[in-house]
Each structure stands twice: as C-alpha cells, then as structure tokens.
Coordinates of C-alpha atoms and ligand atoms in Angstrom, one line a residue:
M27 CA 168.0 17.7 118.6
R28 CA 171.7 18.6 118.4
Q29 CA 173.5 16.6 115.7
K30 CA 176.8 16.5 117.6
H31 CA 175.3 13.7 119.8
A32 CA 172.6 12.5 117.5
L33 CA 172.7 8.9 116.3
I34 CA 172.4 9.8 112.6
P35 CA 175.1 7.7 111.0
T36 CA 175.0 9.0 107.4
L37 CA 176.7 7.2 104.6
R38 CA 177.8 8.4 101.2
T39 CA 177.2 5.0 99.6
V40 CA 175.7 1.6 100.4
G41 CA 176.4 -1.8 98.9
E42 CA 173.7 -4.0 97.5
A43 CA 170.6 -1.9 98.1
E44 CA 168.9 -1.4 94.7
M45 CA 165.6 0.0 95.8
M46 CA 166.0 3.8 96.3
S47 CA 164.0 3.8 99.6
H48 CA 166.2 1.0 100.9
Q49 CA 169.4 2.9 99.9
L50 CA 168.3 6.3 101.2
L51 CA 167.0 5.0 104.6
L52 CA 170.3 3.3 105.1
R53 CA 172.4 6.3 103.9
A54 CA 170.3 8.8 105.9
G55 CA 171.2 6.8 109.0
M56 CA 167.5 6.0 109.6
I57 CA 167.6 2.1 109.6
R58 CA 170.2 -0.5 110.1
Q59 CA 169.8 -4.2 109.3
L60 CA 170.1 -6.6 112.2
A61 CA 169.5 -9.7 110.1
A62 CA 167.9 -10.4 106.7
G63 CA 164.5 -8.6 106.6
I64 CA 164.9 -7.5 110.2
Y65 CA 165.8 -3.8 110.9
S66 CA 166.5 -1.4 113.7
Y67 CA 164.8 2.0 113.4
L68 CA 167.2 4.8 114.4
P69 CA 166.0 8.1 115.9
L70 CA 165.0 9.8 112.7
A71 CA 163.0 6.8 111.5
Q72 CA 161.4 6.4 114.9
R73 CA 160.3 10.1 114.7
S74 CA 158.7 9.6 111.2
L75 CA 157.1 6.3 112.2
R76 CA 155.4 7.9 115.2
K77 CA 154.0 10.6 112.9
I78 CA 152.6 8.2 110.5
E79 CA 151.1 6.1 113.4
Q80 CA 149.6 9.3 114.9
I81 CA 147.9 10.0 111.6
V82 CA 146.6 6.5 111.5
R83 CA 145.4 6.8 115.2
E84 CA 143.5 10.0 114.4
E85 CA 141.7 8.5 111.4
M86 CA 140.9 5.2 113.1
D87 CA 139.6 7.0 116.3
G88 CA 137.7 9.2 113.9
I89 CA 135.5 6.3 112.8
E90 CA 135.0 4.9 116.3
G91 CA 137.9 2.4 116.1
Q92 CA 139.1 1.4 119.5
E93 CA 142.9 0.9 120.0
V94 CA 144.0 -2.4 121.6
L95 CA 147.4 -4.2 121.7
L96 CA 147.4 -7.9 121.2
P97 CA 150.2 -10.4 122.0
A98 CA 152.7 -11.2 119.4
M99 CA 153.0 -14.8 121.0
N100 CA 149.8 -16.7 120.1
P101 CA 149.0 -20.3 121.3
A102 CA 149.1 -22.7 118.4
E103 CA 145.6 -24.0 119.4
L104 CA 144.0 -20.8 118.2
W105 CA 145.6 -21.2 114.8
E106 CA 144.6 -24.8 114.7
E107 CA 141.0 -23.9 115.2
T108 CA 141.0 -22.0 111.8
G109 CA 143.3 -24.6 110.2
R110 CA 145.9 -22.0 109.5
Y111 CA 148.6 -23.6 111.7
Q112 CA 148.8 -26.4 109.3
N113 CA 148.1 -24.5 106.1
Y114 CA 150.7 -21.9 106.3
G115 CA 154.2 -23.1 105.5
P116 CA 157.6 -21.9 106.8
E117 CA 156.4 -18.3 106.5
L118 CA 154.5 -18.8 109.9
V119 CA 157.0 -18.4 112.7
K120 CA 156.6 -21.2 115.2
L121 CA 158.3 -21.7 118.5
Q122 CA 157.9 -23.6 121.8
D123 CA 157.8 -22.1 125.3
R124 CA 159.9 -23.5 128.1
H125 CA 157.1 -26.1 128.8
G126 CA 157.2 -27.3 125.3
R127 CA 153.9 -25.7 124.3
A128 CA 153.6 -24.6 120.7
F129 CA 153.2 -20.9 119.8
V130 CA 153.3 -18.7 116.7
L131 CA 154.6 -15.1 116.4
G132 CA 151.6 -13.4 114.9
P133 CA 151.8 -12.5 111.1
T134 CA 148.3 -11.1 111.4
H135 CA 145.6 -11.4 114.2
E136 CA 142.3 -12.6 112.9
E137 CA 142.4 -15.6 115.3
T138 CA 143.6 -13.6 118.3
I139 CA 141.1 -10.8 118.0
T140 CA 138.1 -13.2 117.3
D141 CA 139.1 -15.2 120.4
L142 CA 139.0 -12.0 122.5
V143 CA 135.7 -10.9 121.1
R144 CA 134.0 -14.3 121.3
D145 CA 134.8 -14.4 125.0
E146 CA 133.8 -10.9 125.9
W147 CA 131.2 -9.6 123.5
S148 CA 127.8 -11.4 122.7
S149 CA 124.9 -9.1 122.1
Y150 CA 123.8 -7.5 118.8
K151 CA 123.0 -4.3 120.9
K152 CA 126.8 -3.8 121.3
L153 CA 127.6 -4.1 117.6
P154 CA 129.3 -2.9 115.4
L155 CA 132.7 -3.0 117.2
T156 CA 135.9 -1.9 115.5
L157 CA 139.2 -2.7 117.2
Y158 CA 142.6 -1.8 115.9
Q159 CA 146.2 -2.2 116.9
I160 CA 149.7 -1.0 115.8
Q161 CA 152.0 -3.9 116.3
T162 CA 155.0 -5.8 115.0
K163 CA 154.1 -8.7 112.7
F164 CA 156.4 -11.7 111.9
R165 CA 156.4 -13.4 108.4
D166 CA 159.4 -15.5 107.6
E167 CA 159.7 -14.5 104.0
R168 CA 161.9 -16.8 102.0
R169 CA 163.6 -13.9 100.2
P170 CA 163.2 -10.7 102.2
R171 CA 164.4 -7.8 100.1
S172 CA 164.1 -4.0 99.4
G173 CA 164.7 -3.0 103.0
L174 CA 161.4 -2.2 104.8
L175 CA 159.3 -3.0 101.7
R176 CA 159.4 -6.8 102.3
G177 CA 160.7 -7.5 105.8
R178 CA 160.3 -10.5 108.1
E179 CA 159.4 -8.3 111.0
F180 CA 157.4 -5.2 110.3
I181 CA 154.9 -2.8 111.9
M182 CA 151.3 -3.1 110.8
K183 CA 148.1 -1.4 111.8
D184 CA 145.6 -4.1 111.7
A185 CA 141.9 -3.4 112.4
Y186 CA 139.0 -5.9 112.7
S187 CA 135.3 -5.0 112.7
F188 CA 132.4 -7.2 114.0
H189 CA 128.8 -6.8 112.8
A190 CA 125.4 -8.3 113.2
D191 CA 124.6 -8.0 109.5
R192 CA 126.1 -7.2 106.1
D193 CA 124.7 -3.7 105.9
S194 CA 126.6 -2.8 109.0
L195 CA 129.8 -4.4 107.6
D196 CA 129.3 -2.4 104.3
E197 CA 128.9 0.8 106.3
T198 CA 132.1 0.3 108.3
Y199 CA 134.0 -0.8 105.2
D200 CA 133.1 2.4 103.5
K201 CA 134.1 4.5 106.5
M202 CA 137.4 2.5 106.6
Y203 CA 137.9 3.1 102.8
Q204 CA 137.6 6.9 103.4
A205 CA 139.8 6.8 106.5
Y206 CA 142.6 5.1 104.3
V207 CA 142.1 7.8 101.7
N208 CA 142.6 10.4 104.4
I209 CA 145.6 8.6 105.9
F210 CA 147.5 8.2 102.6
T211 CA 146.7 11.7 101.5
R212 CA 147.8 13.1 104.8
C213 CA 151.1 11.1 104.3
G214 CA 151.6 12.9 101.0
L215 CA 151.4 9.7 99.0
D216 CA 150.2 9.5 95.3
F217 CA 148.1 6.4 95.6
R218 CA 145.1 4.6 94.0
A219 CA 142.5 2.4 95.7
V220 CA 142.4 -0.7 93.5
E221 CA 139.6 -3.2 93.4
A222 CA 141.2 -6.5 94.0
D223 CA 140.2 -10.1 93.6
A224 CA 139.0 -11.5 97.0
G225 CA 141.5 -14.2 96.6
A226 CA 142.3 -16.7 99.4
I227 CA 141.2 -14.5 102.3
G228 CA 137.6 -15.1 101.3
G229 CA 134.5 -12.8 101.5
K230 CA 133.4 -10.6 98.7
G231 CA 134.8 -7.1 98.3
T232 CA 138.4 -6.1 98.8
H233 CA 140.4 -3.1 97.9
E234 CA 144.2 -2.7 97.8
F235 CA 145.7 0.8 98.3
M236 CA 148.6 1.1 95.9
V237 CA 151.3 3.7 95.9
L238 CA 152.5 4.4 92.4
A239 CA 156.2 3.7 92.3
D240 CA 158.5 1.9 89.9
A241 CA 159.7 -0.1 92.9
G242 CA 156.2 -1.6 93.2
E243 CA 155.9 -5.4 92.7
D244 CA 152.3 -5.3 91.3
T245 CA 151.2 -4.1 88.0
I246 CA 148.0 -2.0 88.1
V247 CA 145.7 -0.5 85.6
I248 CA 145.1 3.3 85.9
C249 CA 143.1 5.7 84.0
K250 CA 145.0 8.8 82.8
A251 CA 141.8 10.9 83.0
C252 CA 140.1 9.8 86.2
D253 CA 141.1 8.0 89.4
Y254 CA 139.9 4.6 88.2
A255 CA 142.4 1.8 89.1
A256 CA 142.2 -2.0 89.2
N257 CA 144.4 -5.1 89.3
V258 CA 145.0 -6.4 85.9
E259 CA 142.9 -9.5 86.6
M260 CA 140.0 -7.4 87.8
A261 CA 140.0 -4.6 85.2
E262 CA 136.9 -4.6 83.1
V263 CA 137.3 -4.3 79.3
V264 CA 134.7 -2.1 77.5
Q265 CA 133.7 -3.6 74.1
Q266 CA 134.4 -0.8 71.4
T267 CA 133.3 -2.1 68.1
A268 CA 129.8 -3.2 67.1
K269 CA 128.9 -6.8 66.0
A270 CA 130.0 -7.6 62.5
D271 CA 127.8 -9.3 59.9
P272 CA 128.8 -13.0 59.2
D273 CA 131.0 -13.5 56.3
E274 CA 129.2 -15.2 53.2
A275 CA 132.4 -16.9 52.0
Q276 CA 132.6 -20.6 52.7
M277 CA 134.9 -21.9 55.3
Q278 CA 138.2 -23.3 53.8
K279 CA 140.7 -25.6 55.3
V280 CA 144.3 -24.3 54.6
A281 CA 147.6 -26.1 55.1
T282 CA 149.7 -24.1 57.6
P283 CA 152.7 -26.3 58.0
G284 CA 154.7 -25.7 61.2
S285 CA 152.5 -22.7 62.2
A286 CA 151.7 -23.6 65.8
T287 CA 151.8 -20.1 67.2
I288 CA 149.6 -17.0 66.5
A289 CA 152.7 -15.2 65.1
D290 CA 153.5 -18.1 62.7
V291 CA 149.9 -18.3 61.4
A292 CA 149.7 -14.5 61.0
E293 CA 153.0 -14.5 59.1
F294 CA 152.1 -17.5 57.0
L295 CA 148.7 -16.0 56.0
Q296 CA 150.2 -12.5 55.7
L297 CA 147.6 -11.1 58.2
P298 CA 147.9 -9.1 61.4
E299 CA 147.6 -11.2 64.6
S300 CA 144.4 -9.2 65.4
Q301 CA 142.7 -11.0 62.6
T302 CA 143.6 -14.5 64.0
V303 CA 141.9 -16.2 66.9
K304 CA 143.8 -17.8 69.8
T305 CA 142.2 -21.0 71.2
M306 CA 142.8 -22.1 74.8
V307 CA 141.4 -25.1 76.6
F308 CA 141.0 -24.9 80.4
L309 CA 139.8 -27.3 83.1
V310 CA 137.3 -25.3 85.0
D311 CA 136.5 -27.3 88.1
G312 CA 137.7 -30.3 86.2
E313 CA 135.4 -29.6 83.1
P314 CA 137.1 -28.8 79.8
V315 CA 136.2 -25.3 78.5
M316 CA 137.3 -23.8 75.3
V317 CA 138.0 -20.0 75.3
L318 CA 138.6 -18.1 72.0
V319 CA 140.2 -14.6 72.1
Q320 CA 141.7 -12.4 69.4
G321 CA 145.2 -13.4 68.5
D322 CA 146.8 -10.3 70.0
H323 CA 144.9 -10.6 73.3
E324 CA 145.6 -12.5 76.5
V325 CA 142.9 -14.8 78.1
N326 CA 142.1 -13.6 81.7
D327 CA 141.6 -16.9 83.7
V328 CA 140.2 -15.0 86.7
K329 CA 137.5 -13.6 84.5
V330 CA 136.8 -17.1 83.2
K331 CA 136.6 -18.3 86.8
N332 CA 134.3 -15.5 87.9
L333 CA 132.0 -15.9 84.7
L334 CA 131.6 -19.6 85.4
N335 CA 131.4 -19.1 89.2
A336 CA 134.2 -21.7 89.4
S337 CA 136.8 -22.3 92.2
V338 CA 139.7 -23.8 90.1
V339 CA 140.6 -22.8 86.6
E340 CA 143.8 -24.4 85.2
M341 CA 145.2 -25.2 81.7
A342 CA 144.0 -28.4 80.3
D343 CA 146.6 -31.2 79.9
E344 CA 147.7 -32.7 76.6
E345 CA 145.6 -35.9 76.9
T346 CA 142.4 -34.0 77.7
I347 CA 143.1 -31.8 74.6
Q348 CA 143.7 -34.9 72.5
E349 CA 140.5 -36.6 73.8
F350 CA 138.2 -33.6 73.3
C351 CA 139.8 -31.7 70.3
G352 CA 141.5 -34.4 68.4
G353 CA 144.5 -32.3 67.5
P354 CA 147.7 -30.8 69.1
I355 CA 148.1 -27.5 70.9
G356 CA 148.7 -24.8 68.4
Y357 CA 146.1 -26.1 66.0
L358 CA 143.0 -26.0 68.2
G359 CA 139.6 -24.7 67.3
P360 CA 135.8 -25.1 67.9
V361 CA 135.1 -26.8 64.5
G362 CA 134.9 -30.5 64.3
L363 CA 135.5 -31.3 68.1
K364 CA 135.8 -34.9 68.9
K365 CA 133.8 -34.4 72.1
K366 CA 131.4 -31.5 73.0
M367 CA 132.7 -28.8 75.3
K368 CA 131.5 -25.4 76.4
V369 CA 132.9 -22.7 74.0
L370 CA 133.4 -19.2 75.3
A371 CA 134.6 -16.2 73.3
D372 CA 135.8 -12.9 74.3
Q373 CA 133.5 -10.1 73.2
A374 CA 136.2 -8.5 71.0
L375 CA 135.5 -11.4 68.5
L376 CA 132.0 -10.1 67.9
A377 CA 133.6 -7.6 65.6
H378 CA 135.0 -10.4 63.4
S379 CA 132.8 -11.5 60.4
S380 CA 134.7 -14.8 60.3
F381 CA 137.5 -16.5 62.3
I382 CA 140.8 -18.0 61.5
I383 CA 141.1 -20.9 63.8
G384 CA 143.0 -24.2 64.2
A385 CA 141.5 -27.3 62.5
N386 CA 142.2 -29.6 65.3
E387 CA 144.8 -31.2 63.0
R388 CA 148.5 -30.6 63.0
D389 CA 149.6 -28.1 60.2
Y390 CA 146.0 -27.1 59.3
H391 CA 143.8 -24.1 60.1
Y392 CA 140.4 -23.0 58.9
V393 CA 139.8 -19.5 57.4
N394 CA 136.3 -17.9 57.0
A395 CA 134.9 -20.0 59.9
V396 CA 131.6 -18.3 60.9
D397 CA 130.0 -18.7 64.4
G398 CA 126.5 -20.1 64.1
R399 CA 127.2 -21.7 60.7
D400 CA 130.5 -23.7 61.1
F401 CA 130.6 -23.8 64.9
Q402 CA 128.8 -22.5 68.0
V403 CA 130.0 -20.1 70.7
D404 CA 128.0 -20.7 73.9
Q405 CA 128.7 -17.3 75.3
Y406 CA 130.5 -14.1 74.5
A407 CA 131.9 -12.2 77.5
D408 CA 134.7 -10.0 78.7
L409 CA 137.4 -12.7 79.1
R410 CA 140.6 -10.9 78.2
N411 CA 143.3 -8.9 80.0
I412 CA 143.0 -5.1 79.6
Q413 CA 145.8 -3.6 77.6
E414 CA 147.6 -0.2 77.3
G415 CA 145.3 2.0 75.3
D416 CA 142.1 0.3 76.1
V417 CA 139.3 2.7 77.3
C418 CA 138.6 3.3 80.9
P419 CA 135.5 1.4 82.0
R420 CA 134.4 4.4 84.1
C421 CA 135.1 7.5 82.1
G422 CA 136.2 6.4 78.6
G423 CA 139.6 7.9 79.0
E424 CA 142.7 6.0 78.0
V425 CA 144.1 3.4 80.5
G426 CA 147.8 2.6 81.1
F427 CA 149.8 0.3 83.3
A428 CA 151.7 1.5 86.4
K429 CA 153.8 -0.3 89.0
G430 CA 152.1 -0.3 92.4
L431 CA 153.4 -0.7 96.0
E432 CA 150.7 -2.1 98.3
V433 CA 150.5 -0.1 101.5
G434 CA 147.0 -1.1 102.6
H435 CA 144.5 -3.8 102.0
I436 CA 140.8 -3.9 103.3
F437 CA 138.6 -7.0 103.2
K438 CA 135.0 -8.0 103.8
L439 CA 135.7 -11.2 105.6
G440 CA 132.1 -12.4 106.2
T441 CA 132.0 -15.3 108.7
R442 CA 135.2 -17.0 107.6
Y443 CA 136.7 -16.8 111.1
S444 CA 133.7 -16.5 113.3
D445 CA 132.4 -19.9 111.9
S446 CA 135.5 -21.8 112.4
M447 CA 136.0 -20.2 115.8
K448 CA 132.3 -20.4 116.9
A449 CA 132.4 -16.7 117.6
T450 CA 128.7 -15.8 117.9
F451 CA 126.3 -13.2 119.3
L452 CA 122.6 -13.2 120.1
D453 CA 120.6 -11.4 117.5
Q454 CA 117.5 -9.4 118.2
N455 CA 115.3 -12.6 118.1
G456 CA 117.6 -14.2 120.7
K457 CA 119.1 -16.4 118.0
T458 CA 122.8 -17.3 118.0
Q459 CA 124.6 -15.9 114.9
P460 CA 128.2 -15.8 113.9
F461 CA 129.7 -12.3 113.8
I462 CA 130.1 -10.9 110.3
M463 CA 133.6 -9.4 110.1
G464 CA 135.9 -7.1 108.2
C465 CA 139.7 -6.7 108.4
Y466 CA 141.8 -3.7 107.4
G467 CA 145.6 -3.5 107.2
I468 CA 148.2 -0.8 106.6
G469 CA 151.9 -1.5 106.5
I470 CA 153.2 1.3 108.7
S471 CA 156.9 0.6 108.1
R472 CA 156.1 0.1 104.4
V473 CA 154.4 3.5 104.3
L474 CA 157.7 5.0 105.6
A475 CA 159.6 3.4 102.7
A476 CA 156.9 4.1 100.2
I477 CA 157.0 7.9 101.1
V478 CA 160.8 7.9 100.5
E479 CA 160.3 5.9 97.3
Q480 CA 158.0 8.5 96.0
S481 CA 159.6 11.6 97.4
H482 CA 163.3 11.9 96.9
D483 CA 165.8 13.4 94.4
E484 CA 169.4 12.6 93.4
N485 CA 170.6 14.3 96.6
G486 CA 168.4 12.5 99.1
I487 CA 165.0 12.3 100.8
I488 CA 162.4 15.1 100.5
W489 CA 160.0 14.7 103.5
P490 CA 156.4 15.9 103.3
T491 CA 156.0 18.1 106.3
S492 CA 153.4 15.8 108.0
V493 CA 155.8 13.0 108.5
A494 CA 159.3 14.7 108.4
P495 CA 161.4 13.7 111.4
F496 CA 161.9 17.4 112.0
Q497 CA 160.4 20.6 110.5
V498 CA 163.4 22.9 110.5
H499 CA 167.1 22.1 110.0
V500 CA 169.4 24.8 111.4
V501 CA 172.9 24.5 110.0
A502 CA 175.8 26.5 111.5
V503 CA 178.2 26.4 108.5
N504 CA 181.4 26.9 110.6
S505 CA 180.8 26.0 114.2
K506 CA 184.2 27.2 115.1
D507 CA 183.1 30.7 114.2
E508 CA 181.8 32.3 117.5
E509 CA 179.4 34.6 115.7
Q510 CA 177.9 32.0 113.5
L511 CA 177.5 29.6 116.3
R512 CA 175.8 32.2 118.6
V513 CA 173.3 33.3 115.8
A514 CA 172.6 29.6 115.1
E515 CA 172.1 28.7 118.8
N516 CA 169.7 31.6 119.2
L517 CA 167.7 30.5 116.2
Y518 CA 167.6 26.9 117.4
E519 CA 166.2 28.1 120.8
Q520 CA 163.8 30.6 119.3
L521 CA 162.4 28.1 116.8
R522 CA 161.9 25.4 119.5
A523 CA 160.3 28.0 121.8
S524 CA 157.8 28.7 119.0
G525 CA 156.8 25.0 119.0
Y526 CA 158.8 23.9 115.9
E527 CA 160.7 20.5 115.8
V528 CA 164.3 21.6 115.1
L529 CA 167.4 19.7 114.1
F530 CA 170.6 21.7 114.8
D531 CA 173.8 20.8 112.9
D532 CA 176.3 22.0 115.4
R533 CA 179.0 19.5 114.4
A534 CA 182.6 20.4 113.7
E535 CA 182.3 19.1 110.1
R536 CA 183.3 20.8 106.9
A537 CA 180.5 22.9 105.1
G538 CA 180.3 20.4 102.2
V539 CA 179.7 17.5 104.5
K540 CA 177.0 19.5 106.3
F541 CA 175.1 20.5 103.1
K542 CA 175.3 17.0 101.7
D543 CA 173.9 15.5 104.9
A544 CA 171.2 18.2 105.0
D545 CA 170.1 17.2 101.5
L546 CA 170.2 13.5 102.3
L547 CA 168.1 13.8 105.5
G548 CA 165.6 16.0 103.6
I549 CA 164.2 18.1 106.5
P550 CA 161.7 20.5 104.7
V551 CA 163.0 23.9 105.8
R552 CA 166.7 24.7 106.3
V553 CA 168.2 27.8 108.0
V554 CA 171.8 28.2 107.0
V555 CA 173.9 30.5 109.2
G556 CA 177.1 31.2 107.4
T557 CA 179.7 34.0 106.9
K558 CA 176.9 36.6 106.3
A559 CA 175.7 36.1 109.9
K560 CA 178.0 38.9 110.9
D561 CA 176.0 41.2 108.6
G562 CA 172.8 40.0 110.1
I563 CA 171.9 37.8 107.1
V564 CA 170.9 34.1 107.2
E565 CA 169.6 31.9 104.3
L566 CA 166.2 30.1 104.2
K567 CA 166.0 27.1 101.9
I568 CA 163.1 24.8 100.8
R569 CA 164.5 21.4 100.5
R570 CA 161.8 20.3 97.9
T571 CA 162.3 23.1 95.5
G572 CA 165.8 24.3 96.4
E573 CA 164.5 27.8 96.5
A574 CA 166.6 30.0 98.8
T575 CA 166.0 33.4 100.2
E576 CA 167.9 35.6 102.6
C577 CA 166.6 37.5 105.7
A578 CA 167.6 38.8 109.1
P579 CA 167.8 36.1 111.9
E580 CA 164.8 37.8 113.8
E581 CA 162.6 37.3 110.7
V582 CA 163.1 33.5 110.5
V583 CA 160.4 32.4 113.0
G584 CA 157.7 34.4 111.1
K585 CA 158.7 33.0 107.7
V586 CA 158.7 29.2 108.7
P587 CA 154.9 28.6 108.3
E588 CA 154.9 29.9 104.7
L589 CA 158.0 27.8 103.8
L590 CA 156.4 24.7 105.3
L591 CA 153.3 25.3 103.1
Q592 CA 155.6 25.8 100.1
T593 CA 157.0 22.3 100.8
D594 CA 153.8 20.5 100.4
K595 CA 152.5 22.2 97.2
Ligands
9G3_607 C1 149.9 -16.2 107.8 C2 151.2 -15.9 107.3 C3 151.2 -14.8 106.3 C4 150.1 -14.1 105.9 C5 148.8 -14.4 106.5 C6 148.7 -15.5 107.5 C7 149.0 -12.5 104.7 C8 147.6 -13.8 106.1 C9 146.6 -12.0 104.8 C10 146.3 -11.0 105.8 C11 144.9 -10.5 105.7 C12 144.6 -9.2 106.6 C13 144.5 -8.3 108.8 C14 145.1 -7.0 108.3 C15 144.9 -6.8 106.8 C16 145.4 -8.0 106.1 N1 150.2 -13.1 105.0 N2 147.9 -12.8 105.2 O1 146.5 -14.0 106.6 F1 149.8 -17.2 108.7 CL1 152.5 -16.7 107.7 O2 147.0 -10.6 106.7 N3 145.0 -9.5 108.0

C-alpha cells in the first residue's frame, strides 16, 4: 500500500484517551469514534482484525467448528422464551420494525443459535455439533470507555456446542480451551486461563482468558513460579501452619472502650492484627451464619456460598445481629450468643491456641477464648481471600496479584437454554432429551486493543508479526530525490513480488515526520532508503528492538525472514 493515498490519519496527540491502547489506536490512524463506544475501523485496523479473525477461524475449524453467520436483529419473542428480554435492562438494545414488531440487536446469541438447532437438528447420531460466528455485538453500556476495550458495538467470535451428554461437552470444552490457548499464543499475547466462578450464566465450569495488562479491570491471582491463575474469589488458600494446642489460661473479659475495629482492638491490646479474630455475620439463604477469620484477613463470601451450597450470601442486618448476638457490630463473637447460629472459621485460625473476640457487648472483648471450651466452631474451611505472598495451591510457589483484561470466556452451559427453549433431540433409546450446551466467546476487537496494550513503547505500537497490518515498511526518506525514490520503488515491488505485505512511505513529508509515523504504526521490519542509497546502501531496522543494520538493496529480500523472526523473540 502506498502511503501517499492511504487513509492513515496519524496524530501526534489525542485528548481524553487515558488507556494506552485507546491513545495509540487513535494516534496511529487505526480507529475513529463515530459515537460513544462506537468506532470505525480504518484500513490498518481492518487488516489486523482480519488476521486475528483468520487465526480464530483456523483454530475453530481445527476442532470441527462450523462457521455460520446469525442475524444481529433478533425477534424479541426468542428472548422472551428465556426470560432475558425482561431481565436485561437498558444494556439490551431494543427496537421496533416498521410494523411495530419488537426486536433486539444481539448482545450474544444463545437464543438465536438454540432456535436454529432445535428446528434443524434432532438426533443423537448427529451430535456433538459446534457452530461459531464472527459478528458484531451490541451492548448499550452505561459508561463505554477505553476505546475498543469496552464498546457498545464490538466484534465477537461466539461459538456454541450441542451434546447428547456431559462427557461429550467436557471433551469439546477441553478442545476449545486448547484452541483458545493456541489463538492467544499465536496473537503474541501474554495471558492466563483463569478458573472463574460460574456466576449468573449458570452451569458448572468456566474459564476466563485474561491478558496481563495494567489497563485490566479485573484483579487476578497468578503464581510467579507456574502458570496457575484464578479469580480472587476462586483462588484456593493452602493452610500453612499446623493446628495449635489449646491455651490453658482461662478466658477473660476485658474492657476495650471504643475499640470497634480490628485496628483499634489490636492497638488497645498492643498486639498484631494477626492475633485478633474478625467476626462477620452473614445471611446465607436467609439463615444467620457467623464466620470467623484472622484479623488481618478478608472473608471470601463466594467461598462461604460454595461451602454451604447456597445461592444468596449477604451481610446480616443490624436487627438480626442484635437478635442473635445481643451486641453491636464491632464487638461480635461466638461466646454467649443469644440465639444459636452456625459458626464457621477460616482454617488459618487452627494455628491459634486461643482467640481474641468480641464479647457481644459494646466496649468489651474476650481474650484467651478457646474453641471447644468456651465456644464451638461448627466447621473450619478455606474461607478467606488469598493475599500477596500466600503459596500457590498448585506448586507451592509465591502468588501475586495482577490486573487482567478479559479477552475470552468459555462456559459449560448445561441445559440452561435448551430447557427454556425446549430444544431437544432423540437419544439412543428414542427418548426426548434437552441438548447439553457449551458457549465460548472471544472479543475480537478487544484482542486488537489488548495486543496494543501489551506491545508498545513510548514511540508507538510494536506489532507481533502474526497480526501486524503489514510485514515490511519501506521508507523513502526524501521522495523528491530521484535516486532514493527509484531504489525505494524497486524494493517495494521486489518485496511484494516475493509475497510480503508492504507499506510504502512515498509521501512528500519531512524525514522526522516519516520516522515518527513509522515508529507509531509499528510495522515489524523497516527498510530505510536515504542518502546512502546512491552508494548502494539501505538500512534495515527491527521495530521491536530498534536494532539497525545496513546492506545493499538486492540483499533486502533475503534478509526479511530472519528480521521477522527476530521481531517475535
Ligand atoms: C445480554 C446483554 C449483555 C450480556 C448478555 C446478555 C454478557 C450475556 C454473557 C455472555 C455469555 C457468553 C456467548 C459467547 C461467550 C459469552 N453480557 N452476557 O449473556 F442481553 Cl444486554 O455473553 N455468550
């Protein structure tokens, strides 16, 4: 492509964009905002998007995925069958056609794909079936921000699989997991597959694929020694210290005036917070439950929910606390409860020979309270949030926190949609069964931004060769100089004849502008044709490392493969 007529409107600065990927995609003339959260993809972005999509297609086809393209306009009736027309708020884009019929612009396509399959596919002999599409999704985010990272219109690859039984779903899920690892690796991303909490979408088993980037909205736990990663709420804590022998000393009630927080109590008693106990009371499916954790730890309510197999866990209200504990928040404990309630304790408290806990009375705590003597803990379990420095549940290495940017999410759906939509097949006994389903998403436009987020320097984007808009950037430094332009033109034609994708800066711009733009666009290999061209010398530069070498124009084509390899080291 010749830059003289190429729509690549580069900018030196942009206004409000704070996310690096947002800034650089705008400055490199790759995207332009049409409306909040709604972007046009200019030629360079379109070229990279198509490469990302091609990688996705190869990996989906590689696991027997069949590409379809579903409508963006979906009849509201389909979404009423699953109850999602009513459930989703303003984020769901609704419209009417000219006859006044209600439609939605698809934010995802579980309903649409299930409707297609229920009409067309009904024998176990034809399962499993994996369909996928690459399509524009609509989600009317209240606060779209960060460019392509949270848009209202974005490109998603969404795949859906249909199975006769769970084993078949598990098999496809594992293949999809591996395909995602391949896709994000081929895109040059540093990512982690994170076990996530099934959450609202239902079904057991779900993984998020997180790109490590400070721009990430999620906090994930990663091991510094192995590739373990998990959401904070899912990360398992490994109990380190052994159980302590109970303290012989008698429990004592001590006045702790105005010490309603862990910090106050620890300071008043001149002890570290790790020697105090934090008491929380939850309503677990309506039932009060007391949870004890070490003073410097945080209760993980998802772990409480999963331990008790509950569906709703919330903080207990004041009156429930008064009714069951008899004292105010800040002075709660398991000793002398007015009404019995289940008492859970985090496993870290097994290492305490006695507890310092609230006395269920304002301005009083107990010290030397011993479990089994002065109160009863019903169950010890892993109930706290993992912290920096805890050990990796998989390899024992040290874990740390990182910001993650979600680029993919895979789910085992089960029959959540096939039940509500009566999408069934005949099993081998001729019995009607609901399809067992999986769904698998990748944010294609989000991947583009994530790559830029992870791969740039102060001068601009540094494209991995697999998704770069072009492979080679030929720059004629002074396009008014006959000799330079001729040498550059020849190189442009030779490289293209050899099958490379070449961007040719033939503009009548000053050298400084050309070099700044070349750094900004981040094409992996640059051929600079400058004043030395008359001596038969051109410069080869690797954008990622800045490494530059000189050679004769006729040597350039032979050197490109090695330079591209150097880029992706
Ligand atoms: C909606 C709206 C927004 C939504 C959804 C539905 C997110 C919704 C979750 C998914 C699950 C998977 C298939 C590909 C992978 C992800 N935001 N989700 O269902 F109506 Cl307005 O999209 N779908």
